Short mmCIF file of C-alpha atoms in Angstrom, two decimals:
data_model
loop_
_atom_site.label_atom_id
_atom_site.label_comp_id
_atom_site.label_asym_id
_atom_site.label_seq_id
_atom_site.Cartn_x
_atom_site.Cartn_y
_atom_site.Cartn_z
CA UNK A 977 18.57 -12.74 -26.78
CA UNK A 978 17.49 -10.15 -24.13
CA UNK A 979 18.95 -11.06 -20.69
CA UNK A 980 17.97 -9.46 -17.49
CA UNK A 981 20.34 -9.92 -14.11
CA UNK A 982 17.33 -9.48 -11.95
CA UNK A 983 13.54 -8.34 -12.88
CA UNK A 984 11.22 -7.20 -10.48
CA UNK A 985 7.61 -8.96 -9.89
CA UNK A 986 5.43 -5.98 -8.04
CA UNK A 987 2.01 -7.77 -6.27
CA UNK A 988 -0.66 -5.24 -6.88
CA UNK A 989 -3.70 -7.10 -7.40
CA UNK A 990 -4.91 -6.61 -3.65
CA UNK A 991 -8.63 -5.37 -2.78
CA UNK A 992 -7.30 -4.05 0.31
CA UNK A 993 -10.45 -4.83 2.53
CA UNK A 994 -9.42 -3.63 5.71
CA UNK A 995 -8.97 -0.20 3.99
CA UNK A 996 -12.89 -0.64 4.52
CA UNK A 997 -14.76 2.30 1.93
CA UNK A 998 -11.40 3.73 0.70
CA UNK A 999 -11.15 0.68 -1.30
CA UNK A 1000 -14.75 0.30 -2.44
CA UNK A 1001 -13.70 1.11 -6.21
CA UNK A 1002 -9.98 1.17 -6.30
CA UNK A 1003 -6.99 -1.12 -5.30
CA UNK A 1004 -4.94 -0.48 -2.09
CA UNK A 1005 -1.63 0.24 -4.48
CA UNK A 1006 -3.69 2.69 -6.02
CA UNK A 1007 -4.75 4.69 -2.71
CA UNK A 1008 -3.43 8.06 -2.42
CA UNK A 1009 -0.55 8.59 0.25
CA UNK A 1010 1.67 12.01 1.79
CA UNK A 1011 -0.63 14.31 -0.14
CA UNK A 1012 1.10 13.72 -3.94
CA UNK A 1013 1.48 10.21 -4.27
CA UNK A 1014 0.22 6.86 -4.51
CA UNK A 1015 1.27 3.89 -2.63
CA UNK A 1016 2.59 1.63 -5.44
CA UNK A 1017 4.99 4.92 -6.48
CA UNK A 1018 7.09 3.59 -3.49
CA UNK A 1019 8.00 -0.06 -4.64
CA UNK A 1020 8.83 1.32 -7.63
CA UNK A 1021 10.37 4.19 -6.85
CA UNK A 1022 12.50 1.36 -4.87
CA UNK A 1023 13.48 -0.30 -8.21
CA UNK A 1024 14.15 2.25 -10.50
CA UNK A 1025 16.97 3.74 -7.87
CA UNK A 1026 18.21 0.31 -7.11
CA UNK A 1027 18.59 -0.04 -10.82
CA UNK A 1028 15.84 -2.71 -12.10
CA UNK A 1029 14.51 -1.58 -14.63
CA UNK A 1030 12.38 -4.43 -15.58
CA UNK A 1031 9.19 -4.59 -13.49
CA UNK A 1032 5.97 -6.69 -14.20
CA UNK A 1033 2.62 -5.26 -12.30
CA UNK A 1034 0.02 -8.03 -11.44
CA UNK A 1035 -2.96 -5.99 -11.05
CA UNK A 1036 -6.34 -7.86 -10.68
CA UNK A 1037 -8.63 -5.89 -8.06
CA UNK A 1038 -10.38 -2.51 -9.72
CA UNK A 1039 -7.41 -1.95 -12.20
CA UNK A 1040 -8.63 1.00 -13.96
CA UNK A 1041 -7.53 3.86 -11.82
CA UNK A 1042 -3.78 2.17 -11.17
CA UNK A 1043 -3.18 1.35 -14.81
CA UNK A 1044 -3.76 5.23 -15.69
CA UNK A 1045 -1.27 6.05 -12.59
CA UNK A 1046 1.24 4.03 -14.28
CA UNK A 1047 0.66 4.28 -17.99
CA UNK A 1048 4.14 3.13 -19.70
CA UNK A 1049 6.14 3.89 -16.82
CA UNK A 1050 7.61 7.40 -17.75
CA UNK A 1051 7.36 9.07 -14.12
CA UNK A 1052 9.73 6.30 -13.05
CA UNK A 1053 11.86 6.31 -15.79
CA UNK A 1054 10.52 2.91 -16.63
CA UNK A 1055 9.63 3.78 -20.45
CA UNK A 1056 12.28 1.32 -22.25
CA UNK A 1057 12.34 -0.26 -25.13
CA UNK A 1058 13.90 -3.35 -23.53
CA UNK A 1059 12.29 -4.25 -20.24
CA UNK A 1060 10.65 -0.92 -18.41
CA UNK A 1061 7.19 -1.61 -16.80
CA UNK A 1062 4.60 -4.00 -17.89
CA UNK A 1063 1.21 -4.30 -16.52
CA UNK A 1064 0.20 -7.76 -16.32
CA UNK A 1065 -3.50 -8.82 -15.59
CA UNK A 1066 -5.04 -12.25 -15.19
CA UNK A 1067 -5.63 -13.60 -18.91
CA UNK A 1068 -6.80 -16.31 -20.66
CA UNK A 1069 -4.86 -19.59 -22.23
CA UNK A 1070 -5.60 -22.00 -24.66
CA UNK A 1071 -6.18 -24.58 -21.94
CA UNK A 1072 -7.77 -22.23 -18.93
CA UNK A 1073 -8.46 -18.80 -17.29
CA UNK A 1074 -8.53 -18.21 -13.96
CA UNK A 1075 -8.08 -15.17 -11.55
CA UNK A 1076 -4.79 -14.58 -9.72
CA UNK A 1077 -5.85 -17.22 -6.94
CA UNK A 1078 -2.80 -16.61 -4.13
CA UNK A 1079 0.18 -13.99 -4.69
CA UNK A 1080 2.59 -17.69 -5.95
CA UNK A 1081 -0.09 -18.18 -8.38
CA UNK A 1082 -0.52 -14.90 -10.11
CA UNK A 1083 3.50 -15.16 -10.46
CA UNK A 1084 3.10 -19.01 -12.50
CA UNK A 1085 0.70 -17.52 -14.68
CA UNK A 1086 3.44 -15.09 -15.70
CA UNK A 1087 5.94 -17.59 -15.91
CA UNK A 1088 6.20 -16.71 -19.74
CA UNK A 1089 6.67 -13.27 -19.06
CA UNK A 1090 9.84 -13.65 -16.38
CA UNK A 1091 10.84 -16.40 -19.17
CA UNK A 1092 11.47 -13.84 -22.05
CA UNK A 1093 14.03 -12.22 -19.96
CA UNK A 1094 16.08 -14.92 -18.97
CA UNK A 1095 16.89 -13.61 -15.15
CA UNK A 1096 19.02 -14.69 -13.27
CA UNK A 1097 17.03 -13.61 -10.02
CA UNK A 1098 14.09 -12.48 -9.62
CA UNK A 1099 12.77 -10.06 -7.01
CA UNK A 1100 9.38 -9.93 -5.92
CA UNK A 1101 7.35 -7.06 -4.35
CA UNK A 1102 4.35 -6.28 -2.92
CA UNK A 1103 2.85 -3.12 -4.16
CA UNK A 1104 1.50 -1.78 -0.76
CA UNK A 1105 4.08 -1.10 1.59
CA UNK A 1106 5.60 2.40 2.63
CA UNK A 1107 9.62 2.14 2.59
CA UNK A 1108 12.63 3.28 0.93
CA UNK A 1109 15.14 0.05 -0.03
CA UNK A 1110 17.74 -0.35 -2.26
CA UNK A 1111 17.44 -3.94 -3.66
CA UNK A 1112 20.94 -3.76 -5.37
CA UNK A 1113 22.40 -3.98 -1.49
CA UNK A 1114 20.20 -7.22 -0.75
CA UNK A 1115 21.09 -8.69 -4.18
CA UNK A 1116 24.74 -8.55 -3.33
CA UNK A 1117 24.02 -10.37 -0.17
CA UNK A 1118 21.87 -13.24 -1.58
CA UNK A 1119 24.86 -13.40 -4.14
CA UNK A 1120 27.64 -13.38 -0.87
CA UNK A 1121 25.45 -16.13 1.20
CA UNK A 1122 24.99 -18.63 -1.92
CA UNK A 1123 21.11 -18.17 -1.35
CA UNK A 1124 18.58 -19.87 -3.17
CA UNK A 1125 15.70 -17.48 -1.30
CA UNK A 1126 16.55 -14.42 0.78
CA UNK A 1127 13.82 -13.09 2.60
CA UNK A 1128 13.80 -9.17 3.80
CA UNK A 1129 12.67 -9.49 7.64
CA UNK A 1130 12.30 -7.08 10.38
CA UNK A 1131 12.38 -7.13 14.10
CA UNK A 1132 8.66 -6.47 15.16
CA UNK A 1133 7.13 -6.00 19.03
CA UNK A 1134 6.35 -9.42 20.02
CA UNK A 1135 2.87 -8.53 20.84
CA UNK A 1136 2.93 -8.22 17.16
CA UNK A 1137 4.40 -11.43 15.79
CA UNK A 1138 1.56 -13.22 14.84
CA UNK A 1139 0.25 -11.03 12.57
CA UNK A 1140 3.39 -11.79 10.67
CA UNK A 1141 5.45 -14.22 8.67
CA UNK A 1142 8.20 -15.25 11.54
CA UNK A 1143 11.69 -16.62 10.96
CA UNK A 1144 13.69 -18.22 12.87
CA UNK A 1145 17.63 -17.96 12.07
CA UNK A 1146 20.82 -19.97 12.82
CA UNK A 1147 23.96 -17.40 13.65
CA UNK A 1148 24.34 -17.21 10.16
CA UNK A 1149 21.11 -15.40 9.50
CA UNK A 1150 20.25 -19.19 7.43
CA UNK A 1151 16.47 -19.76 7.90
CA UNK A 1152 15.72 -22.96 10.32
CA UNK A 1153 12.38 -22.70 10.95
CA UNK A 1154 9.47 -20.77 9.29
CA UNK A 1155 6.05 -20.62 10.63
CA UNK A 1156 3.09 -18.39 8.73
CA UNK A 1157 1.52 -16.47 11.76
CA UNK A 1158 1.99 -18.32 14.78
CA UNK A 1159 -0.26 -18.05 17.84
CA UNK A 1160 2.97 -18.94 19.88
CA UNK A 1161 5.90 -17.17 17.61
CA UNK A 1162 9.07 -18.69 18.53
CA UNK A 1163 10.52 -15.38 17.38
CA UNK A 1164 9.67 -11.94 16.20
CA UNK A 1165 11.99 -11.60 13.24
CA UNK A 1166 9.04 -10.83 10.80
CA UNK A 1167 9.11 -11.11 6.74
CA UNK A 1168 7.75 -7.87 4.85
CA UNK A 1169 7.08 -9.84 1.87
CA UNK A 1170 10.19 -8.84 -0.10
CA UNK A 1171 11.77 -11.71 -1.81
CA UNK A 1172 14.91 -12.37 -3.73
CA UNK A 1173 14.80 -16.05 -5.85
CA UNK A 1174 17.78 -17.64 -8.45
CA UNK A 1175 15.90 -18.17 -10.89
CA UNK A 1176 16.07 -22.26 -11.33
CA UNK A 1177 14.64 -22.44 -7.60
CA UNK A 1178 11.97 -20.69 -8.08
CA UNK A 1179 10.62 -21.77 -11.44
CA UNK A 1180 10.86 -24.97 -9.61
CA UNK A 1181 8.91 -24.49 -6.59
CA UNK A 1182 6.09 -22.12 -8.97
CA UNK A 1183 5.72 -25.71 -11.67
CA UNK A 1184 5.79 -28.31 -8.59
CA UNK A 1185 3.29 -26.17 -6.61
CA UNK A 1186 0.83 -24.85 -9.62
CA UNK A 1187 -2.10 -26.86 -8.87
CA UNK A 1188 -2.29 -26.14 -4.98
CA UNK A 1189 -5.45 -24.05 -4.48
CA UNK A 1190 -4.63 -20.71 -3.64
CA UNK A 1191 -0.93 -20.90 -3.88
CA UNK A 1192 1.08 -18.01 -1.37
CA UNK A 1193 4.31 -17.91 -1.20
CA UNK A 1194 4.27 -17.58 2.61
CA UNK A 1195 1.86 -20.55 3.11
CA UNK A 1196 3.20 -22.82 0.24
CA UNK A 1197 6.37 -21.86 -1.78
CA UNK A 1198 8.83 -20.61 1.04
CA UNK A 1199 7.88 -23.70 3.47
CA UNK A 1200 8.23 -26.20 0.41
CA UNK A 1201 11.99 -24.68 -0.71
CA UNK A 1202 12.62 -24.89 3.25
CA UNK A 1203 11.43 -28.78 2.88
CA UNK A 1204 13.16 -29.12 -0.08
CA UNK A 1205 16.69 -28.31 1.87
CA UNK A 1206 17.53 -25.25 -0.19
CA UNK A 1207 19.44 -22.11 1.56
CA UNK A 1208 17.19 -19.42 2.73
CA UNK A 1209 18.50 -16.71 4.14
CA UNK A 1210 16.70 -13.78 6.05
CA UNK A 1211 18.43 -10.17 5.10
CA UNK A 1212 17.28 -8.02 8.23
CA UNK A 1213 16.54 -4.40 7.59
CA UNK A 1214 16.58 -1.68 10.22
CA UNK A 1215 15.07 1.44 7.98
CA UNK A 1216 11.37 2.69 8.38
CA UNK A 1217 9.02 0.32 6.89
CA UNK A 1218 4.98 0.32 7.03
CA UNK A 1219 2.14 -2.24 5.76
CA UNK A 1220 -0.40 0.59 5.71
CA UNK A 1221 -2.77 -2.40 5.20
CA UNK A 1222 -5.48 -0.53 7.88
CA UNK A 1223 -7.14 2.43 8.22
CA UNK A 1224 -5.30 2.94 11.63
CA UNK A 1225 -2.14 2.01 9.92
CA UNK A 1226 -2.78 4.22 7.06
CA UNK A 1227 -3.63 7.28 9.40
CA UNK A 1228 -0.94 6.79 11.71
CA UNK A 1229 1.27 6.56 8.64
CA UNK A 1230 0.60 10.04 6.74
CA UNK A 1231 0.83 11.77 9.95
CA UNK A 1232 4.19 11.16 10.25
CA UNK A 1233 4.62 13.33 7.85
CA UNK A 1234 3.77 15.97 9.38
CA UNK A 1235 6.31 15.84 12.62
CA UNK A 1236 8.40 18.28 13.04
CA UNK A 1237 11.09 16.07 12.87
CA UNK A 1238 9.31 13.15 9.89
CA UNK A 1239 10.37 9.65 10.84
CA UNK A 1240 9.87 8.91 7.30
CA UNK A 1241 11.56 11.61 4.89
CA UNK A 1242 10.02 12.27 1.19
CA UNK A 1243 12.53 15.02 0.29
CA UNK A 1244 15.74 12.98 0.35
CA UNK A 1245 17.62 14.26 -2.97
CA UNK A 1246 19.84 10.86 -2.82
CA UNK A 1247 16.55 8.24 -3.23
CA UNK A 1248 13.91 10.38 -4.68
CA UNK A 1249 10.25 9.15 -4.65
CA UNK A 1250 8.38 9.51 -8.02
CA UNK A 1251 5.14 9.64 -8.96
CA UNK A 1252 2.60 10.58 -12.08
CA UNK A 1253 2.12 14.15 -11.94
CA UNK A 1254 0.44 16.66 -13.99
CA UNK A 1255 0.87 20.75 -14.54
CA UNK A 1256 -1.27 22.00 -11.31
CA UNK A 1257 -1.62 25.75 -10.11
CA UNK A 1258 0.03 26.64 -7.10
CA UNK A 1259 -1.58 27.07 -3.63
CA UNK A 1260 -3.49 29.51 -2.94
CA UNK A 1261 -3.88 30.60 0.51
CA UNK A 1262 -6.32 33.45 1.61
CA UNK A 1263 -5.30 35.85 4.52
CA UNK A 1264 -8.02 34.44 6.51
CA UNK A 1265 -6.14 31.08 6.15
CA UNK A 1266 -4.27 29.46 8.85
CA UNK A 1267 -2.42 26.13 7.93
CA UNK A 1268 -0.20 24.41 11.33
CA UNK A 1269 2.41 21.69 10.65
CA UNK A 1270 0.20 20.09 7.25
CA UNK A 1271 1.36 19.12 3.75
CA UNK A 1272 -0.72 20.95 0.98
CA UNK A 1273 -0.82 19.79 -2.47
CA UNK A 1274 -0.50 21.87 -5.63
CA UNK A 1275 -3.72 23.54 -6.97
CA UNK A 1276 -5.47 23.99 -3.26
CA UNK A 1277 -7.40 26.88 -2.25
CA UNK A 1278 -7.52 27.30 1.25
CA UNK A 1279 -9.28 29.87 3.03
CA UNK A 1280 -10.04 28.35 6.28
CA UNK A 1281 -7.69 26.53 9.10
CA UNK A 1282 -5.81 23.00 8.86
CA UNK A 1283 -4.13 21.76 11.56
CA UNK A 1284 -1.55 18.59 11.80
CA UNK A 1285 -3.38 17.80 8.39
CA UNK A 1286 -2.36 15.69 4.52
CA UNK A 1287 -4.25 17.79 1.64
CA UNK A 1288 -4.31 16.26 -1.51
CA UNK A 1289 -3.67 18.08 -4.93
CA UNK A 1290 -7.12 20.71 -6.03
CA UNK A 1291 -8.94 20.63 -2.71
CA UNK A 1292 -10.41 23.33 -1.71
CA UNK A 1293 -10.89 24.42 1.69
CA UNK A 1294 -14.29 27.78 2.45
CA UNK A 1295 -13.64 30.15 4.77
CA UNK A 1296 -14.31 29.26 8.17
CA UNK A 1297 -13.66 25.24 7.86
CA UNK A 1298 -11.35 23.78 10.18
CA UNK A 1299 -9.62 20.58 8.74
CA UNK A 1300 -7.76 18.60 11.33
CA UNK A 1301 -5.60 15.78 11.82
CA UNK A 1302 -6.98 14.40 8.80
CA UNK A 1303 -6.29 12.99 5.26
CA UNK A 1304 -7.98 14.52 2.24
CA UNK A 1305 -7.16 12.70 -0.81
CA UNK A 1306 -7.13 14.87 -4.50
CA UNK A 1307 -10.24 17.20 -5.29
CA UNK A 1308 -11.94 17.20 -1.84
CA UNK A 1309 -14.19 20.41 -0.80
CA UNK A 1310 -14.89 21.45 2.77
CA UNK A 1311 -17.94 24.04 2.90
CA UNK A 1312 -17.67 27.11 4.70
CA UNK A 1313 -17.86 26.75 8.66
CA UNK A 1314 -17.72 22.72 8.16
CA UNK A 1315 -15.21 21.17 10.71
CA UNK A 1316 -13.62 17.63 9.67
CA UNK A 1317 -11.90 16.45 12.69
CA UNK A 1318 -9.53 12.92 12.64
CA UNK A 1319 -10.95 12.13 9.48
CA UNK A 1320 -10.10 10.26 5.97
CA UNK A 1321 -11.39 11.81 3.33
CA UNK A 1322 -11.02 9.96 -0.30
CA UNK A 1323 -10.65 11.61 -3.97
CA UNK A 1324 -13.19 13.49 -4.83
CA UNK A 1325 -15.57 14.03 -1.43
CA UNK A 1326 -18.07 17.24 -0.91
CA UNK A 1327 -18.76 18.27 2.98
CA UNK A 1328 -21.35 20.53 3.16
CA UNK A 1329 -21.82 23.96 4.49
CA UNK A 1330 -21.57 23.70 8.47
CA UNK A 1331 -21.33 19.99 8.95
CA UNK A 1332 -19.07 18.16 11.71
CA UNK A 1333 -17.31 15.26 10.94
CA UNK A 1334 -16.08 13.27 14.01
CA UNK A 1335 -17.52 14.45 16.89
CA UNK A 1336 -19.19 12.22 20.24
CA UNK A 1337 -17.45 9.64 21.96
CA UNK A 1338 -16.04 6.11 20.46
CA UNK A 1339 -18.35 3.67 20.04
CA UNK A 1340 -18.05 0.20 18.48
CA UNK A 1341 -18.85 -0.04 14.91
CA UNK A 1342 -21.97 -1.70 13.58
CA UNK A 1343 -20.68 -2.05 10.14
CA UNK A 1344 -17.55 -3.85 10.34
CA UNK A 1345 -15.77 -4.31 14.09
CA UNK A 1346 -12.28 -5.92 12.66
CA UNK A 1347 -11.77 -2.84 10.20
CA UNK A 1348 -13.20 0.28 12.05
CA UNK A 1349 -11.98 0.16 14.93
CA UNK A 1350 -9.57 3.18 15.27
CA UNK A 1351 -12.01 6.12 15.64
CA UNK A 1352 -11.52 7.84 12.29
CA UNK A 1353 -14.51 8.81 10.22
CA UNK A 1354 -14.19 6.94 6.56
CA UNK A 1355 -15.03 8.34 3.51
CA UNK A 1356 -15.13 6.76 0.38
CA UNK A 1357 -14.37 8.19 -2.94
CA UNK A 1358 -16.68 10.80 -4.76
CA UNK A 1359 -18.94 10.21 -1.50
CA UNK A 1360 -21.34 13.73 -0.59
CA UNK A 1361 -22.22 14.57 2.92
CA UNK A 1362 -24.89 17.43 3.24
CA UNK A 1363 -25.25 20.53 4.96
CA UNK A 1364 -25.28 21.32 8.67
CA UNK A 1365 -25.02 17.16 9.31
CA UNK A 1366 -23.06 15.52 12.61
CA UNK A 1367 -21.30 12.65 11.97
CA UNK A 1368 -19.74 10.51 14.87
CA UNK A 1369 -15.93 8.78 15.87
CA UNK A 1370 -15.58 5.11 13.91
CA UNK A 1371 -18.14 5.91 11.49
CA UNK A 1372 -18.19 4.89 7.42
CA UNK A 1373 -19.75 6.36 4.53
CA UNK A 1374 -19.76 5.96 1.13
CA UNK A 1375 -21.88 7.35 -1.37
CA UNK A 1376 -23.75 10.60 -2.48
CA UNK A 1377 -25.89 11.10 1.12
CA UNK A 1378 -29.11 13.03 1.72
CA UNK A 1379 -30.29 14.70 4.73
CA UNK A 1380 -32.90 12.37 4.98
CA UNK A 1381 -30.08 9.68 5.22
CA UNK A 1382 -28.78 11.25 9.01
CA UNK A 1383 -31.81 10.84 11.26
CA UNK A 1384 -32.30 13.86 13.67
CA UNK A 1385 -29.37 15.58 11.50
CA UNK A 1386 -26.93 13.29 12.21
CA UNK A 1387 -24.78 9.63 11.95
CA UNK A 1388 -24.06 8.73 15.29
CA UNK A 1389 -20.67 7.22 16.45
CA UNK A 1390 -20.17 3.42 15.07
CA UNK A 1391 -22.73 4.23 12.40
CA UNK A 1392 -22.70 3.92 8.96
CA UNK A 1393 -24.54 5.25 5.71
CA UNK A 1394 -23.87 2.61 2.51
CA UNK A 1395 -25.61 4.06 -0.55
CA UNK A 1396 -26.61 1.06 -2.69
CA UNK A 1397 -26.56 -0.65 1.09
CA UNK A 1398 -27.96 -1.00 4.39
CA UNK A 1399 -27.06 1.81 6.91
CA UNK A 1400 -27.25 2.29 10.53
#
């Protein structure tokens, strides 16, 4: 009989809509991230140096691209023949088939799968978050408190708090009150959706609560174990932690990698962050290149200037194009004299000869005001933007574009262009 001390349930099913166009094809976990890696790579990165090395991956949402990042698991050291990684999408049974309805529900329909190992805890993850933790340290103090449910929480800016999860705690860090975000928080102790459950209590809470619609475990499960009189504890952690859940959020994110002094540090030889790589080229940087406080990915070419900048692996970069403070995902191409200014760029974008990305003043976007709202130009993946075109602040675009497509030459701030779409 295999038997597992604690397995690891990673939540990567998400569409990731307020990612806006960067998410048109591909799941938020699967979003590129600091240049080399993908966002999931740091959840299980997490588990693999916190020693679990049993993880299931619920993936639902435009699979393809993050079951090829993860194949068996080898870049984490998560190819074993007992336990490893597993991806696990929504299937059929005998009796029904549905989607992953709510993140509680997509962990029921696994309920076999966490079965097989016989855990005595199991941890559950969300697979788009930006942190280093070692679960091992917050499994010893679920074990210490007698927990039932520990919940990793963070102090937040209480302008903040009800976007958030909020616990509040007795002096004993026990959870007395939970309320799922509250227009009046009573606290700003947040959760980051990191849970540890025994076992018994939550197979309990996942059979009693299968036929809510849409069960969450923030809306349903943690509120019904807190009914239910069962100890739930928070476990408050101080190190850098970011739901890169937005675009501004994203942005804000990756160029912190680029301080001089990185709030967030990838090169840590202690708690080393792993990812799928293949055999690249090195960089190649022209004399007439000038590159200013920017990561740049194996197999670039770069002949022009980036400044303050994230270049993903094989993009290439014309003499004369000035790339800056901006994110380029893998296999991006900048045409000579084209300037991309505060820009996202996703995998596989063409910028034409002499075109400006982000120039004009801020204006209020027309496609979608709740996600761009944070003056970046968005590009989705494989999208092409012609020759000698202007393109405005808080503008989308996704698709291969035409000059016809930019009236007068150009997409004005707010605007967007939606091959397939309307555009404006």
């Amino acid at each position: 009989m295999v038997r597992k001390e604690m397995i690891a349930m990673l939540l990567a099913g998400g569409q990731g809509s307020r990612l806006g166009v960067l998410t048109h094809n591909v799941a938020k976990p699967a979003v590129a991230f600091g240049g080399k890696y993908r966002i999931i790579d740091f959840p299980l990165s997490n588990c693999i140096n916190s020693g679990v090395d049993t993880v299931g991956v619920l993936t639902q949402y435009e699979p393809l691209k993050l079951n090829a990042h993860i194949g068996v698991g080898i870049s984490w050291d998560l190819d074993r023949n007992v336990g490893g990684v597993m991806v696990l999408p929504p299937h059929e049974k005998s009796e029904s088939s549905s989607w992953y309805s709510g993140t509680a529900n997509a962990i029921y329909q696994n309920i076999d799968y966490m079965e097989s190992y016989h855990p005595e805890y199991v941890l559950i993850l969300s697979g788009d978050h930006i942190y280093k933790m070692d679960y091992e340290v917050m499994l010893g103090y679920h074990k210490a408190k007698g927990a039932d449910v520990t919940i990793a929480t963070m102090a937040v800016p209480w302008e903040e708090a009800p976007r958030f999860g909020i616990m509040v705690t007795d002096e004993d860090s026990r959870i007395t009150e939970f309320q799922e975000k509250p227009a009046q928080p009573k606290s700003n102790l947040a959760s980051m959706g990191i849970y540890i459950f025994s076992w018994n209590a939550l197979k309990e809470a996942l059979t009693t609560l299968k036929d809510v619609p849409g069960c969450d475990f923030g809306k349903h499960v943690i509120p019904y174990c807190h009914d239910k009189g069962e100890k739930i504890y928070s476990y408050e952690f101080s190190g850098y932690w970011k739901d890169v859940g937005t675009l501004g959020s994203y942005w804000e994110a990756n160029m912190e990698l680029v301080d001089l002094v990185p709030v967030f540090n990838l090169y840590e030889e202690y708690w080393k962050i792993y990812t799928k790589s293949s055999a690249m080229p090195p960089q190649y940087v022209a004399p007439s290149a000038h590159i200013e406080r920017s990561i740049v990915a194996e197999g670039c070419e770069v002949e022009g200037c980036v400044e303050h900048s994230v270049i993903g692996a094989r993009c290439v970069i014309e003499e004369g194009a000035v790339v800056r403070d901006s994110i380029l995902m893998e296999d991006c191409h900048i045409g000579k004299g084209a300037v991309v200014e505060k820009a996202i760029l996703a995998d596989g974008v063409r910028v034409g000869e002499g075109s400006v990305l982000g120039v004009g003043e801020y204006a209020e976007s027309r496609y979608d005001k709740k996600v761009y709202v944070f003056d970046l130009v968005t590009v989705g993946e494989g999208s092409v933007i012609p020759s000698g075109v202007k393109v405005g602040k808080n503008t989308a675009i996704w698709g291969e574009t035409a000059p016809e497509d930019y009236p007068d030459g150009q997409l004005p701030s707010g605007g967007f262009i939606i091959k397939g779409g309307e555009q404006a």
